[in-house]
Amino acid sequence: MKKINFLYQDSAHLERQSDGLNFVIAPEINGGAICVYCNEYDSFALSIADFEKNNFVVVSRSNKFRAATLEEICQQGLSTFVDVIRTYDTQSKQEKYVYLHQDASIDALKYAFFTFKNIDYQQEGVYCNIPEFYDEGIYFFSVEEDCFWRSLEDFGSQSKATKFKAHKVVPTSLSKIYEAGYLDFVVGVKEFSLGREGLVGVDVIEF
């Protein structure tokens, strides 16, 4: 079984040697709305701001909570705070991480793109923006073919493809994907490194 968690890296996460704060749903607190949970302190807070002020919530040991879904996070206006996506395989005990917001001082040549799949063409693509176009449009890019499409419906159709270099595209943010109504088509997140050959897949988390 695979568990997926979405985390926010608060300002003190390195000091705690932590991956960050988990976005969770705990029915006993916050009226069922998303709150944050800190593994190291084994504590809940109603919001990121409350956690940073050490305003923790006392809950019973019997309280059950679960990881918030990507849809719930977006619906509650927290999409811009998702820094890390982590999976944990309960059988193999393996963890995997993809960092959405890379610290440029650590690795400026890694990018995490949300992925989608066109069922008709059985082809996977990534949501991207193209800075040199000077617009806010979302484009649909195939890393394998170095092509982009202007609509999700057309993705995979060679007659509507435009050749383009992969190093000129950047990831579309989660908030923009949600606002444009494309969240339902997201199937995962893929981390790429930028090299001489363009974007090269490094790691992937499938939802």
mmCIF file with all atom_site columns, C-alpha atoms in Angstrom, residues 2 5 11 24-26 28 32 39 42-43 46 70 74 92 102 105 112 116 124-125 127 134 137 159 170 184 197 201:
data_model
loop_
_atom_site.group_PDB
_atom_site.id
_atom_site.type_symbol
_atom_site.label_atom_id
_atom_site.label_alt_id
_atom_site.label_comp_id
_atom_site.label_asym_id
_atom_site.label_entity_id
_atom_site.label_seq_id
_atom_site.pdbx_PDB_ins_code
_atom_site.Cartn_x
_atom_site.Cartn_y
_atom_site.Cartn_z
_atom_site.occupancy
_atom_site.B_iso_or_equiv
_atom_site.pdbx_formal_charge
_atom_site.auth_seq_id
_atom_site.auth_comp_id
_atom_site.auth_asym_id
_atom_site.auth_atom_id
_atom_site.pdbx_PDB_model_num
ATOM 1  C CA . LYS A 1 2   ? 1.272   3.466  -0.900  1.00 0.00 ? 2   LYS A CA 1
ATOM 2  C CA . ASN A 1 5   ? 1.588   13.084 1.974   1.00 0.00 ? 5   ASN A CA 1
ATOM 3  C CA . SER A 1 11  ? 11.156  28.019 8.537   1.00 0.00 ? 11  SER A CA 1
ATOM 4  C CA . VAL A 1 24  ? -3.990  16.437 7.415   1.00 0.00 ? 24  VAL A CA 1
ATOM 5  C CA . ILE A 1 25  ? -7.681  16.064 8.140   1.00 0.00 ? 25  ILE A CA 1
ATOM 6  C CA . ALA A 1 26  ? -8.524  15.290 11.763  1.00 0.00 ? 26  ALA A CA 1
ATOM 7  C CA . GLU A 1 28  ? -12.008 15.863 15.953  1.00 0.00 ? 28  GLU A CA 1
ATOM 8  C CA . GLY A 1 32  ? -12.963 18.755 9.524   1.00 0.00 ? 32  GLY A CA 1
ATOM 9  C CA . ASN A 1 39  ? 5.762   14.388 13.382  1.00 0.00 ? 39  ASN A CA 1
ATOM 10 C CA . ASP A 1 42  ? 3.529   14.844 17.653  1.00 0.00 ? 42  ASP A CA 1
ATOM 11 C CA . SER A 1 43  ? 1.358   17.957 17.639  1.00 0.00 ? 43  SER A CA 1
ATOM 12 C CA . LEU A 1 46  ? -5.094  24.689 13.121  1.00 0.00 ? 46  LEU A CA 1
ATOM 13 C CA . LEU A 1 70  ? -4.494  17.313 -3.327  1.00 0.00 ? 70  LEU A CA 1
ATOM 14 C CA . CYS A 1 74  ? -6.496  23.238 -3.398  1.00 0.00 ? 74  CYS A CA 1
ATOM 15 C CA . SER A 1 92  ? 8.837   -2.210 1.166   1.00 0.00 ? 92  SER A CA 1
ATOM 16 C CA . GLN A 1 102 ? 13.843  23.691 -5.345  1.00 0.00 ? 102 GLN A CA 1
ATOM 17 C CA . SER A 1 105 ? 21.458  27.245 -4.007  1.00 0.00 ? 105 SER A CA 1
ATOM 18 C CA . ALA A 1 112 ? 9.141   19.164 -10.822 1.00 0.00 ? 112 ALA A CA 1
ATOM 19 C CA . PHE A 1 116 ? -1.270  14.116 -17.116 1.00 0.00 ? 116 PHE A CA 1
ATOM 20 C CA . GLU A 1 124 ? 1.974   11.292 -21.008 1.00 0.00 ? 124 GLU A CA 1
ATOM 21 C CA . GLY A 1 125 ? 2.671   14.998 -20.847 1.00 0.00 ? 125 GLY A CA 1
ATOM 22 C CA . TYR A 1 127 ? 1.754   21.027 -17.590 1.00 0.00 ? 127 TYR A CA 1
ATOM 23 C CA . TYR A 1 134 ? 4.990   36.501 -22.046 1.00 0.00 ? 134 TYR A CA 1
ATOM 24 C CA . GLY A 1 137 ? -1.208  30.358 -20.633 1.00 0.00 ? 137 GLY A CA 1
ATOM 25 C CA . SER A 1 159 ? -1.132  17.824 -36.800 1.00 0.00 ? 159 SER A CA 1
ATOM 26 C CA . VAL A 1 170 ? 8.970   25.784 -16.810 1.00 0.00 ? 170 VAL A CA 1
ATOM 27 C CA . ASP A 1 184 ? -8.799  16.173 -12.189 1.00 0.00 ? 184 ASP A CA 1
ATOM 28 C CA . GLU A 1 197 ? 19.891  16.842 -23.978 1.00 0.00 ? 197 GLU A CA 1
ATOM 29 C CA . GLY A 1 201 ? 13.475  12.249 -15.899 1.00 0.00 ? 201 GLY A CA 1
#
